[in-house]
CSV table of C-alpha atoms and ligand atoms in Angstrom, one decimal:
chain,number,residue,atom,x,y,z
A,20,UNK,CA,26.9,-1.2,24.4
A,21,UNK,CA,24.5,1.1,23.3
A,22,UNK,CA,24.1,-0.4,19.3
A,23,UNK,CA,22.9,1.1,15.7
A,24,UNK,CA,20.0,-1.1,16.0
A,25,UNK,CA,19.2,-4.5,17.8
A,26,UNK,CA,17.5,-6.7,15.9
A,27,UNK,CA,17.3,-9.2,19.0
A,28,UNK,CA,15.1,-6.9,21.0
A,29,UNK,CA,12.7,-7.4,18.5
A,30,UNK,CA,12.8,-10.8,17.7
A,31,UNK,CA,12.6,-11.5,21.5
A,32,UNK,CA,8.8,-9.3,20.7
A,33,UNK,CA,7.8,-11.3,18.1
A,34,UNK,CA,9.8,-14.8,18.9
A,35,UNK,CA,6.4,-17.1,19.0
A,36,UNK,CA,4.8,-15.7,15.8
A,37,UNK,CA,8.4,-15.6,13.9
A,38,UNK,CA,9.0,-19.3,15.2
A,39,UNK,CA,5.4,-20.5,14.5
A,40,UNK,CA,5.8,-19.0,10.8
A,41,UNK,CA,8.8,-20.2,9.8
A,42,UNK,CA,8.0,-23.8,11.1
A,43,UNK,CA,5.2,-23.5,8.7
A,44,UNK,CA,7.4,-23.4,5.8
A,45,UNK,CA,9.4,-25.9,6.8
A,46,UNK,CA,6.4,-28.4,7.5
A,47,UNK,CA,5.0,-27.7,4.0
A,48,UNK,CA,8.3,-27.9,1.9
A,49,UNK,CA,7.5,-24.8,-0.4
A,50,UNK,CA,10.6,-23.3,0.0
A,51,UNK,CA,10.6,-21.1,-3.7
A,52,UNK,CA,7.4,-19.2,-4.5
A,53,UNK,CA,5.6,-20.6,-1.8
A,54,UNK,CA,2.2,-19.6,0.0
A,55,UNK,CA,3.4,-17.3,2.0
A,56,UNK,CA,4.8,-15.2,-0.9
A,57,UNK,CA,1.8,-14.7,-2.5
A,58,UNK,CA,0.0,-13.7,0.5
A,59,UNK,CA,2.7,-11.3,1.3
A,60,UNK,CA,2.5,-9.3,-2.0
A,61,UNK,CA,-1.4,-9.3,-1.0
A,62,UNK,CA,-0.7,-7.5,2.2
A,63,UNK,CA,2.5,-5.5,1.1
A,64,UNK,CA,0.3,-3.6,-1.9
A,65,UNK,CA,-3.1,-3.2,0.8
A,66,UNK,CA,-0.6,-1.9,3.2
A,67,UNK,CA,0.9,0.8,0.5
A,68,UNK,CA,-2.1,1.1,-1.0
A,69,UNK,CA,-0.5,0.0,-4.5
A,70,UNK,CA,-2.5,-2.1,-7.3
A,71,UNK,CA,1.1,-4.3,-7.1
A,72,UNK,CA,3.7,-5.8,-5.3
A,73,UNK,CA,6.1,-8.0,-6.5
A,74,UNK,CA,8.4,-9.3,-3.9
A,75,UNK,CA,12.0,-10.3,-5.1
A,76,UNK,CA,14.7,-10.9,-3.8
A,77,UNK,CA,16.9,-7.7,-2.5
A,78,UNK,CA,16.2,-3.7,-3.0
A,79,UNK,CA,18.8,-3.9,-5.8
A,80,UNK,CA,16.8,-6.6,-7.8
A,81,UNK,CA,14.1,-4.6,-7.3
A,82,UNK,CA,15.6,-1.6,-8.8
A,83,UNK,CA,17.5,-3.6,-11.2
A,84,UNK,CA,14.1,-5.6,-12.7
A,85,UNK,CA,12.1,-2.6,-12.7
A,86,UNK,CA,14.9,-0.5,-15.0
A,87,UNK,CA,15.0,-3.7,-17.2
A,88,UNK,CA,11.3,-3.9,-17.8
A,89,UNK,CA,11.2,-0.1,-18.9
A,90,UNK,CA,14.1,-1.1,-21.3
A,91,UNK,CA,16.6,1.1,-19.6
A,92,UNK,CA,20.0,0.6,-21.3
A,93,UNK,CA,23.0,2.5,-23.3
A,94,UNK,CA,22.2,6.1,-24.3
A,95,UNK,CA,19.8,6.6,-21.5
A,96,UNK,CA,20.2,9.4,-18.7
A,97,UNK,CA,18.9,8.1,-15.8
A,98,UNK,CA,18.6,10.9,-13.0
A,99,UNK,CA,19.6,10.4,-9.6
A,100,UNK,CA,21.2,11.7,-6.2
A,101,UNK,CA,24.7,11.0,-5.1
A,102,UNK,CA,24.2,11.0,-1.8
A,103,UNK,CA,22.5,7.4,-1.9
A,104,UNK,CA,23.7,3.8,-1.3
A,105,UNK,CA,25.6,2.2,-4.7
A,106,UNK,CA,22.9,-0.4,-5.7
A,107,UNK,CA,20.9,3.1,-6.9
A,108,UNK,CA,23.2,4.0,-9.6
A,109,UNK,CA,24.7,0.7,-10.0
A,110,UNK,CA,21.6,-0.9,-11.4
A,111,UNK,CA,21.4,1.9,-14.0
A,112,UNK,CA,25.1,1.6,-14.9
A,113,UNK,CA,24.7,-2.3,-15.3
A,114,UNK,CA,22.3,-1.7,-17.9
A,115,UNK,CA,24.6,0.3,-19.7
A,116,UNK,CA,22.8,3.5,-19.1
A,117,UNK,CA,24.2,6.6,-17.5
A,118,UNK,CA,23.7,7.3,-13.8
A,119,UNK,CA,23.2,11.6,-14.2
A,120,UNK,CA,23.7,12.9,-10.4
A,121,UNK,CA,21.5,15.8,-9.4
A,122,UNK,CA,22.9,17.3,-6.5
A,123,UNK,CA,20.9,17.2,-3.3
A,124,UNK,CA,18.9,19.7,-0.7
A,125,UNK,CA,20.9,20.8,2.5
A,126,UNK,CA,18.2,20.5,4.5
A,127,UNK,CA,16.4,17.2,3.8
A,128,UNK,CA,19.9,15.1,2.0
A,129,UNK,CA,17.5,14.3,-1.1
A,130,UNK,CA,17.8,15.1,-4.4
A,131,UNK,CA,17.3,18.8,-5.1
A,132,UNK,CA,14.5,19.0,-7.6
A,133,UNK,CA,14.9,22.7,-8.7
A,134,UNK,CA,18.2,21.3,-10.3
A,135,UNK,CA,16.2,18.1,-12.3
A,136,UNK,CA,15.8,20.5,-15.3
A,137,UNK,CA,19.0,21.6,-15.8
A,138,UNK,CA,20.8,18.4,-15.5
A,139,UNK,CA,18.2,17.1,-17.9
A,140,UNK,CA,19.2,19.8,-20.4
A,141,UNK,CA,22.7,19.3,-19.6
A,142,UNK,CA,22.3,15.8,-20.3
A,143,UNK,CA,20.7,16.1,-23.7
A,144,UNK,CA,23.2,18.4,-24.5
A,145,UNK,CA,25.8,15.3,-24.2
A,146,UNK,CA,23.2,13.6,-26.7
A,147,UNK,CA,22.1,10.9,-24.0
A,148,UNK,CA,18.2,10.4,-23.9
A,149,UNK,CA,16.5,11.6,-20.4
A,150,UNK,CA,15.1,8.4,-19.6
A,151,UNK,CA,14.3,7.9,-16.0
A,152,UNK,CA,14.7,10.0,-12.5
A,153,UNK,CA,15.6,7.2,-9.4
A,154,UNK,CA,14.4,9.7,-6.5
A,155,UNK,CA,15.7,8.2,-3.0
A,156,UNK,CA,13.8,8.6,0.5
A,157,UNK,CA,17.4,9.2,2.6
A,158,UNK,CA,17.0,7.5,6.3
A,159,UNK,CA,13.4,6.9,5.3
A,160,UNK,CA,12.4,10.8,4.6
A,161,UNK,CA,10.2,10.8,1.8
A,162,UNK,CA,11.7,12.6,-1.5
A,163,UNK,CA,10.0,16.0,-3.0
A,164,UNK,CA,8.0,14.0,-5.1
A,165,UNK,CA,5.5,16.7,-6.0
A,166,UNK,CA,8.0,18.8,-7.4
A,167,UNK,CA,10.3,16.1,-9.1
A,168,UNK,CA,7.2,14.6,-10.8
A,169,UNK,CA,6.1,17.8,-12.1
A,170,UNK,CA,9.6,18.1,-13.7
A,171,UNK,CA,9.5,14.4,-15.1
A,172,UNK,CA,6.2,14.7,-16.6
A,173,UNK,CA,7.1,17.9,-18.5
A,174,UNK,CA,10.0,15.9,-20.0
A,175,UNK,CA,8.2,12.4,-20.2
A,176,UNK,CA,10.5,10.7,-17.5
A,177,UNK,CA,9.5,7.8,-15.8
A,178,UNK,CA,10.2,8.0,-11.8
A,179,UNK,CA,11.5,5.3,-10.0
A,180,UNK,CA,11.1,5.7,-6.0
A,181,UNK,CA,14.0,4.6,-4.3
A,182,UNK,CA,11.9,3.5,-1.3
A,183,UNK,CA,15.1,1.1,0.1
A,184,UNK,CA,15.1,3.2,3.4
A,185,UNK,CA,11.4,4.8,3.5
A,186,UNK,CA,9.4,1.5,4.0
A,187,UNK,CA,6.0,3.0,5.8
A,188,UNK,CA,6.5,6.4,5.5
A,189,UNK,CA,4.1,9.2,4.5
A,190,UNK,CA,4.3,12.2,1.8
A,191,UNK,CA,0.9,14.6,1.6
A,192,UNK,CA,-1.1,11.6,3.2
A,193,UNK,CA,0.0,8.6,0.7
A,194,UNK,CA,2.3,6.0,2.0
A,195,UNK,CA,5.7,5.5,0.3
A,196,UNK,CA,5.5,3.1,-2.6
A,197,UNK,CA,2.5,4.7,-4.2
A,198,UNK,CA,3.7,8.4,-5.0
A,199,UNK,CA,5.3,6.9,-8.7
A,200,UNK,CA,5.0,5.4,-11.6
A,201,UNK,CA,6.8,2.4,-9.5
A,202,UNK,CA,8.9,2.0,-6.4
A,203,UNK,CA,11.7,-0.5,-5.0
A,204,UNK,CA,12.1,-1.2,-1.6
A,205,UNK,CA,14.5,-3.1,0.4
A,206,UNK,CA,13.6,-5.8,3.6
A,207,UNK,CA,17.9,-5.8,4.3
A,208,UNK,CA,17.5,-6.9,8.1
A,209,UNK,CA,18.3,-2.8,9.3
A,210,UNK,CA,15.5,-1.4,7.4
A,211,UNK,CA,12.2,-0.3,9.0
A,212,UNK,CA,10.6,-3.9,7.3
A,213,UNK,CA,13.7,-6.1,7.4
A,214,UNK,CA,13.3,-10.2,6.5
A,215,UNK,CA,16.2,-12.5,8.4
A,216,UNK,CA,18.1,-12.2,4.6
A,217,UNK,CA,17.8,-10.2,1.8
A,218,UNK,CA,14.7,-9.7,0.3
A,219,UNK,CA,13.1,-6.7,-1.3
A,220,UNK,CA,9.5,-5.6,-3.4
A,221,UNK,CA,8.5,-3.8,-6.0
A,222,UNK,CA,5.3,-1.4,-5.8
A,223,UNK,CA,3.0,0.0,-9.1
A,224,UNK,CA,0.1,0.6,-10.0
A,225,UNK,CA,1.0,-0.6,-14.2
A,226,UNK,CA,-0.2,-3.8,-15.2
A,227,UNK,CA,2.2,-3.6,-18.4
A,228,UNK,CA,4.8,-3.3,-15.6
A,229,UNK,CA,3.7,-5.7,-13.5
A,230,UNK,CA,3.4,-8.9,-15.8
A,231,UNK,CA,6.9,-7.6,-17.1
A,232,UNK,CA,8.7,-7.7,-13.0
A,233,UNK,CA,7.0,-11.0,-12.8
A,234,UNK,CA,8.7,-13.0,-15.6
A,235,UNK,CA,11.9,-10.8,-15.4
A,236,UNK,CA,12.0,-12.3,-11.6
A,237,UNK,CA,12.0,-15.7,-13.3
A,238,UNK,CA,14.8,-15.2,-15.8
A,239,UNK,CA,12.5,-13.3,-18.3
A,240,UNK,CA,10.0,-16.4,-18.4
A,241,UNK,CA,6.7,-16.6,-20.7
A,242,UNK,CA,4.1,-19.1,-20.6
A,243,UNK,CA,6.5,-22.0,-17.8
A,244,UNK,CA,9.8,-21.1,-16.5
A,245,UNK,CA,11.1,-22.8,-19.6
A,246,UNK,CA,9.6,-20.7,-21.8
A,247,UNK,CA,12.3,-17.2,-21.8
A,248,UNK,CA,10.8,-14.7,-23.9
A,249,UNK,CA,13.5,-11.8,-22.5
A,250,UNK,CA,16.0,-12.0,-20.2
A,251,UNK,CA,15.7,-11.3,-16.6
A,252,UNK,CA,17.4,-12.9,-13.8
A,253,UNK,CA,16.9,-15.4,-10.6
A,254,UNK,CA,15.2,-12.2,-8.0
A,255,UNK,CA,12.7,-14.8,-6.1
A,256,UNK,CA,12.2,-14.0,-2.7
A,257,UNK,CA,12.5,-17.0,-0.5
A,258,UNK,CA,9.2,-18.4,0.8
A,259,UNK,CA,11.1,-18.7,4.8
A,260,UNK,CA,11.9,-15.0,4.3
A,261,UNK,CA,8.5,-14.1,3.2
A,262,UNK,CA,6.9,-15.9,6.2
A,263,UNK,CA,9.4,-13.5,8.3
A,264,UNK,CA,8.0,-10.5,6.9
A,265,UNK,CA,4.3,-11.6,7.0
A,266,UNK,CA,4.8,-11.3,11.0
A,267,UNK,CA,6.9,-8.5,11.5
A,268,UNK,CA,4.4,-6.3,8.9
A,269,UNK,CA,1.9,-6.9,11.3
A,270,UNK,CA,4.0,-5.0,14.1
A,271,UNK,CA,5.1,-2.5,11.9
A,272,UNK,CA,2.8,0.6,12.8
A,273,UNK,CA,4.0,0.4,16.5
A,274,UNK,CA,7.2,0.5,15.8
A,275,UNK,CA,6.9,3.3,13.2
A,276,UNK,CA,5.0,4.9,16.3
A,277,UNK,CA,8.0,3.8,18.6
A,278,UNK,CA,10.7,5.1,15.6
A,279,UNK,CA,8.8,8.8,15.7
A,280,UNK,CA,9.3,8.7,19.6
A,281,UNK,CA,12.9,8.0,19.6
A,282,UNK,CA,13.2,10.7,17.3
A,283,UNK,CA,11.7,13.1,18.9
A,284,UNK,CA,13.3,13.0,21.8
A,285,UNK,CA,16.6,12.7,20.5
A,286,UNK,CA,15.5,16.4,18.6
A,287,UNK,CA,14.5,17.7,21.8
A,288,UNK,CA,17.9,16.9,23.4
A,289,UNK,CA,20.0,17.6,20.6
A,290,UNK,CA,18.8,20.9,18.7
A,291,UNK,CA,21.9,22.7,20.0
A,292,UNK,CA,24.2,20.7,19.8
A,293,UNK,CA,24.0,19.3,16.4
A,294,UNK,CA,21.9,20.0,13.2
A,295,UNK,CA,19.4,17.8,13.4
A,296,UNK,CA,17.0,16.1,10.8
A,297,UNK,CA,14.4,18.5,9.4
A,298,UNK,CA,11.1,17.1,8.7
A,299,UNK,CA,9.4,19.2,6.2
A,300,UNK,CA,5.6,19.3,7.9
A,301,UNK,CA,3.6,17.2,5.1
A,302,UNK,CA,6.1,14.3,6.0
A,303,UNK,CA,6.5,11.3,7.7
A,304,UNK,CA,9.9,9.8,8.1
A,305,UNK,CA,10.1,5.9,8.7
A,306,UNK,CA,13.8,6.7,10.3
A,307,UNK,CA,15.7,4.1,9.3
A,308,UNK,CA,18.3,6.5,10.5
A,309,UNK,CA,18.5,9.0,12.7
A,310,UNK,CA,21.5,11.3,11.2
A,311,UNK,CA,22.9,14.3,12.4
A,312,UNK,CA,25.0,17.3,11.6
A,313,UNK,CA,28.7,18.3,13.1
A,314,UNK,CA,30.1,21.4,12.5
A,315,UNK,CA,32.9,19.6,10.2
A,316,UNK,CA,34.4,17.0,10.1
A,317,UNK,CA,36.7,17.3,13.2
A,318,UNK,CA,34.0,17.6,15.1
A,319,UNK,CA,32.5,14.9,13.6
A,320,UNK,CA,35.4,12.7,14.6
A,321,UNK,CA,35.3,14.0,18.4
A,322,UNK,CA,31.9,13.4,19.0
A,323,UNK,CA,32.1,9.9,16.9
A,324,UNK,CA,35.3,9.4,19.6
A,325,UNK,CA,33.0,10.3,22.4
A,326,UNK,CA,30.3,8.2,21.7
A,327,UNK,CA,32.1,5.1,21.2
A,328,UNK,CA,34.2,5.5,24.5
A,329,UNK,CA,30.9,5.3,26.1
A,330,UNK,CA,30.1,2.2,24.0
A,331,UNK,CA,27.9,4.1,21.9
A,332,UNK,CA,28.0,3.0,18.4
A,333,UNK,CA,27.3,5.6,15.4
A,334,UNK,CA,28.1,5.1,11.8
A,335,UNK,CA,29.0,7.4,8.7
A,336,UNK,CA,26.3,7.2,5.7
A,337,UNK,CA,27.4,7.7,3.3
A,338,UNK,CA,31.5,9.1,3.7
A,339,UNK,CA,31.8,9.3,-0.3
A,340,UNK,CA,29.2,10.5,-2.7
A,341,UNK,CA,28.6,8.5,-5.4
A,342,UNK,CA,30.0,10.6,-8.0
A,343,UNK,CA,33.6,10.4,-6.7
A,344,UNK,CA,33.3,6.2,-6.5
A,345,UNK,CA,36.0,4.4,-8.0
A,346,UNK,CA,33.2,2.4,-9.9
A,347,UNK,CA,32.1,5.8,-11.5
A,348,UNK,CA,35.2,7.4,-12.5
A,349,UNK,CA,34.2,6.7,-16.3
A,350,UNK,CA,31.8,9.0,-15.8
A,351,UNK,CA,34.2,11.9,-15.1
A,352,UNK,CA,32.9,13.7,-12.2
A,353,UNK,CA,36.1,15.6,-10.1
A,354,UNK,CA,35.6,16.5,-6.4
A,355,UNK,CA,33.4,19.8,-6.2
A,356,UNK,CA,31.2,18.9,-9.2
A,357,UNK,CA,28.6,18.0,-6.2
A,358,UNK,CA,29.3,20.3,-3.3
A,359,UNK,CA,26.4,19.8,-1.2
A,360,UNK,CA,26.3,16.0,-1.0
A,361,UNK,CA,30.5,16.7,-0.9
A,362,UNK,CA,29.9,19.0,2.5
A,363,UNK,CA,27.2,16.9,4.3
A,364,UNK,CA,29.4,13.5,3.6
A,365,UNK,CA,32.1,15.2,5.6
A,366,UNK,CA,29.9,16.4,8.5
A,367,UNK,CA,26.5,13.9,8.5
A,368,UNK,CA,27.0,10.6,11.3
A,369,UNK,CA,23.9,8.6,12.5
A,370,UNK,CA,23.0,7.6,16.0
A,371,UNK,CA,21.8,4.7,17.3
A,372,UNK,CA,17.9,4.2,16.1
A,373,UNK,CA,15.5,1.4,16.4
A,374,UNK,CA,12.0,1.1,18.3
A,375,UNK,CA,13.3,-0.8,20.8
A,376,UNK,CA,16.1,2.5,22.5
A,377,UNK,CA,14.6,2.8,25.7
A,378,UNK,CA,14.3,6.4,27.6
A,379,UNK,CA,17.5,5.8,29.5
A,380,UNK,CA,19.8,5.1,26.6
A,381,UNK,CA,18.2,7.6,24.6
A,382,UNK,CA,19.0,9.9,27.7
A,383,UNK,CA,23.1,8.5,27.3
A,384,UNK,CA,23.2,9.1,23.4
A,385,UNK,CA,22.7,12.3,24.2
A,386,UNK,CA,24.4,13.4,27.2
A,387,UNK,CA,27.5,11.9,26.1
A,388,UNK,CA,27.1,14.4,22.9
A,389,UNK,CA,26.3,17.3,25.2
A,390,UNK,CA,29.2,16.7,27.0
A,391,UNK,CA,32.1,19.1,26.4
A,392,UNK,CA,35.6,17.3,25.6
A,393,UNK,CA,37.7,17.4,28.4
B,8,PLP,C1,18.9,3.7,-0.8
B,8,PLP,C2,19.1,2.3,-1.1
B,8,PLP,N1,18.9,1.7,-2.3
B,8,PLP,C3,19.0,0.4,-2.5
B,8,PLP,C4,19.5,-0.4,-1.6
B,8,PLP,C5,19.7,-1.9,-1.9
B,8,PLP,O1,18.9,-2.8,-1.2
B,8,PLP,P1,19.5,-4.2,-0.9
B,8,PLP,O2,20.6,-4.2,0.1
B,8,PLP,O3,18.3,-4.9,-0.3
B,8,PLP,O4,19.9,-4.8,-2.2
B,8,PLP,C6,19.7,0.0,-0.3
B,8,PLP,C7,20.0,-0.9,0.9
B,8,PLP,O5,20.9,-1.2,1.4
B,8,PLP,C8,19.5,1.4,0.0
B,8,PLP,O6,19.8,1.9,1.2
C-alpha cells in the first residue's frame, strides 16, 4: 500500500526526540499553557519571521479568534475562495457575517484576484460592508498576495492568510505567515507541521491584535482568567502537543527539501499524462498536496480505479465547492455561479505526498498512471 501520507515513517525519524519531549511534559505536570508552549510561539514567529504567534488550538480557532478580534460579524462581506476546506468560510458565517466567494485561477486553484474588485462592488451593491478577504495557500501554494493586497488596501480590507496548508512556504522571498496583516495556520497531523492532535497558530505583526488572540484564546479574559472583558472561547493548545511540534519544527526544512523532490519528480513523469501543479516562479510550495489534473471526470475515476488496484491511495480535494454546500444554501449561490472551482472539483485528485515516498514508489505512482487501461 502505497498511502496519502505516512505519518509512521516519520515518527520512526524522530521517535527519541518525540519520546524524550513528551515525557517532559508528563514529568512536569504542565499539561495547559505549559513551558513548552511559550517556547514554541518563540520559535514559530523566528521561524516565519512574524513579531507574533499565538498558538491555539486548531486552524479553525485560529481563523475563528482572529475574525473575532477584528469584530467580524453580521453585515460584513468577508471575501473568500470556494475552492477551500469548510472551516474558511465557516468561521465567517459563525460570526454572522457573509462568506463572499471570489472564484479562483485555473492555473494555481487560488482565489483569482483580478475578480476581488468586482465581487467587492457586487457586494456593497447588496448593502453588506467589505470587511475582510480570507486568501487560502491551496496544497501549500502561496496565494497572489501582491495583487490581492493591492486590492484590499484600495478598499481598506483587512487580509486574513489562510495559511492551513502552506506552513513553510515562500512568496517573493517571505515565508508564509508574514505576507498579511495576520495569518492562521493549521498543525492537523497531514499538514506540512502537523502536532499528534489538533493544534493550530496565529501569525502578526499587530500588537492590538495580538493582546486581543490572547485573551479571546482564554474565553475573552482581562487581567486573570476570571476576569472576561469579551467573549472568546477555550482555543489553548495543549502543552503535550506543543512539545510535538517543538521537535518536528526542527526537521522541517529537510522535509520541505524532501516535499520539493517528490514533487519534482512526480512533474517530470507526469507532464503528459496529467495537468500538473503550476508553480508560478517567485513561489515555493510546501505541498501539502500534490494534485493533479484529469481530462474530466471519467478519467478521473479510471485513473483513481487504477491506482487503487495497485494499492495506491489518492483522494478528491475538494469534490464540492463551497458555494454549493448544504451549509451555505442561505446564501443562494446555484451551480455555475463559480465555474472554475465548479470544473477543477470535477477533474482535480491528489497523489500520495509526504517526504518520506521513496524513488521506487514514486516510480509506481506514476507508471501505474501512464499505464493505458486495458
Ligand atoms: C484551508 C484550510 N483552512 C482551515 C483548516 C482548518 O484547520 P483545522 O483542521 O486545524 O481546524 C484546514 C484544515 O484542515 C484547511 O485545509
Amino acid at each position: 500500500m502505497i498511502a496519502l501520507n505516512d505519518l509512521n515513517r516519520q515518527y520512526e525519524r524522530i521517535q527519541t526526540e518525540i519520546n524524550h519531549a513528551v515525557s517532559g511534559v508528563l514529568a512536569h505536570g504542565k499539561y495547559i499553557m505549559g513551558p513548552e508552549v511559550t517556547l514554541l510561539e518563540q520559535r514559530l514567529a523566528e521561524y516565519v519571521g512574524s513579531r507574533y504567534a499565538v498558538s491555539c488550538g486548531s486552524g479553525t480557532d485560529a481563523l475563528l479568534m482572529t475574525l473575532m478580534a477584528w469584530g467580524i460579524g453580521p453585515g460584513d462581506a468577508v471575501f473568500t475562495t470556494p475552492f477551500t476546506f469548510i472551516a474558511t468560510a465557516e468561521t465567517a458565517r459563525m460570526l454572522g457575517a457573509v462568506p463572499v466567494f471570489v472564484d479562483i485561477d485555473p492555473a494555481t486553484f487560488n482565489l483569482n484576484a483580478e475578480l476581488l474588485e468586482p465581487a467587492i462592488q457586487k457586494a456593497k451593491n447588496k448593502g453588506l460592508t467589505p470587511r475582510a478577504v480570507i486568501p487560502v495557500d491551496l496544497f501549500g501554494l502561496p496565494a497572489d498576495y501582491e495583487q490581492i493586497l493591492t486590492v484590499a488596501n484600495q478598499y481598506g480590507l483587512l487580509v486574513l492568510e489562510d495559511a492551513a496548508q502552506s506552513f513553510g512556504a515562500v512568496y517573493k522571498v517571505k515565508r508564509t505567515g508574514r505576507l498579511c496583516n495576520a495569518a492562521a495556520t493549521s498543525f492537523f497531523p497531514s499538514k506540512p507541521l502537523g502536532c499528534y492532535g489538533d493544534g493550530g497558530a496565529v501569525f502578526t505583526d499587530d500588537p492590538d491584535l495580538y493582546e486581543k488572540l490572547r485573551s479571546i484564546r482564554v474565553h475573552g479574559q482581562g487581567e486573570s482568567k476570571y476576569d472576561n472583558i469579551r467573549l472568546g472561547i477555550n482555543g489553548r493548545l495543549d502543552t503535550i502537543q506543543a512539545a510535538v511540534l517543538l521537535v518536528k519544527l526542527g526537521v522541517l526544512d529537510s522535509e520541505l527539501a524532501m516535499r520539493q523532490s517528490v514533487a519534482e519528480r512526480y512533474t517530470n513523469g507526469l507532464e503528459n499524462v496529467v495537468v500538473t501543479p503550476q508553480i508560478p516562479e517567485y513561489c515555493r510550495s510546501s505541498w501539502a498536496q500534490y494534485s493533479v489534473l484529469a481530462k474530466d471526470g471519467r478519467e478521473r475515476k479510471e485513473m483513481q480505479d487504477r491506482l487503487l488496484s495497485k494499492g495506491i491511495q489518492s483522494a478528491i480535494y475538494y469534490p464540492k465547492p463551497l458555494h454549493l454546500q448544504s451549509a451555505f444554501s442561505d446564501l443562494g449561490y446555484v451551480p455555475g455561479d463559480m465555474p472554475v472551482a465548479e470544473g477543477i472539483s470535477s477533474r482535480i485528485f491528489s497523489l500520495p505526498m509526504h517526504p518520506y515516498l521513496n524513488s521506487e514508489e514514486i516510480e509506481e505512482v506514476i507508471l501505474a498512471l501512464r499505464a493505458h487501461p486495458e
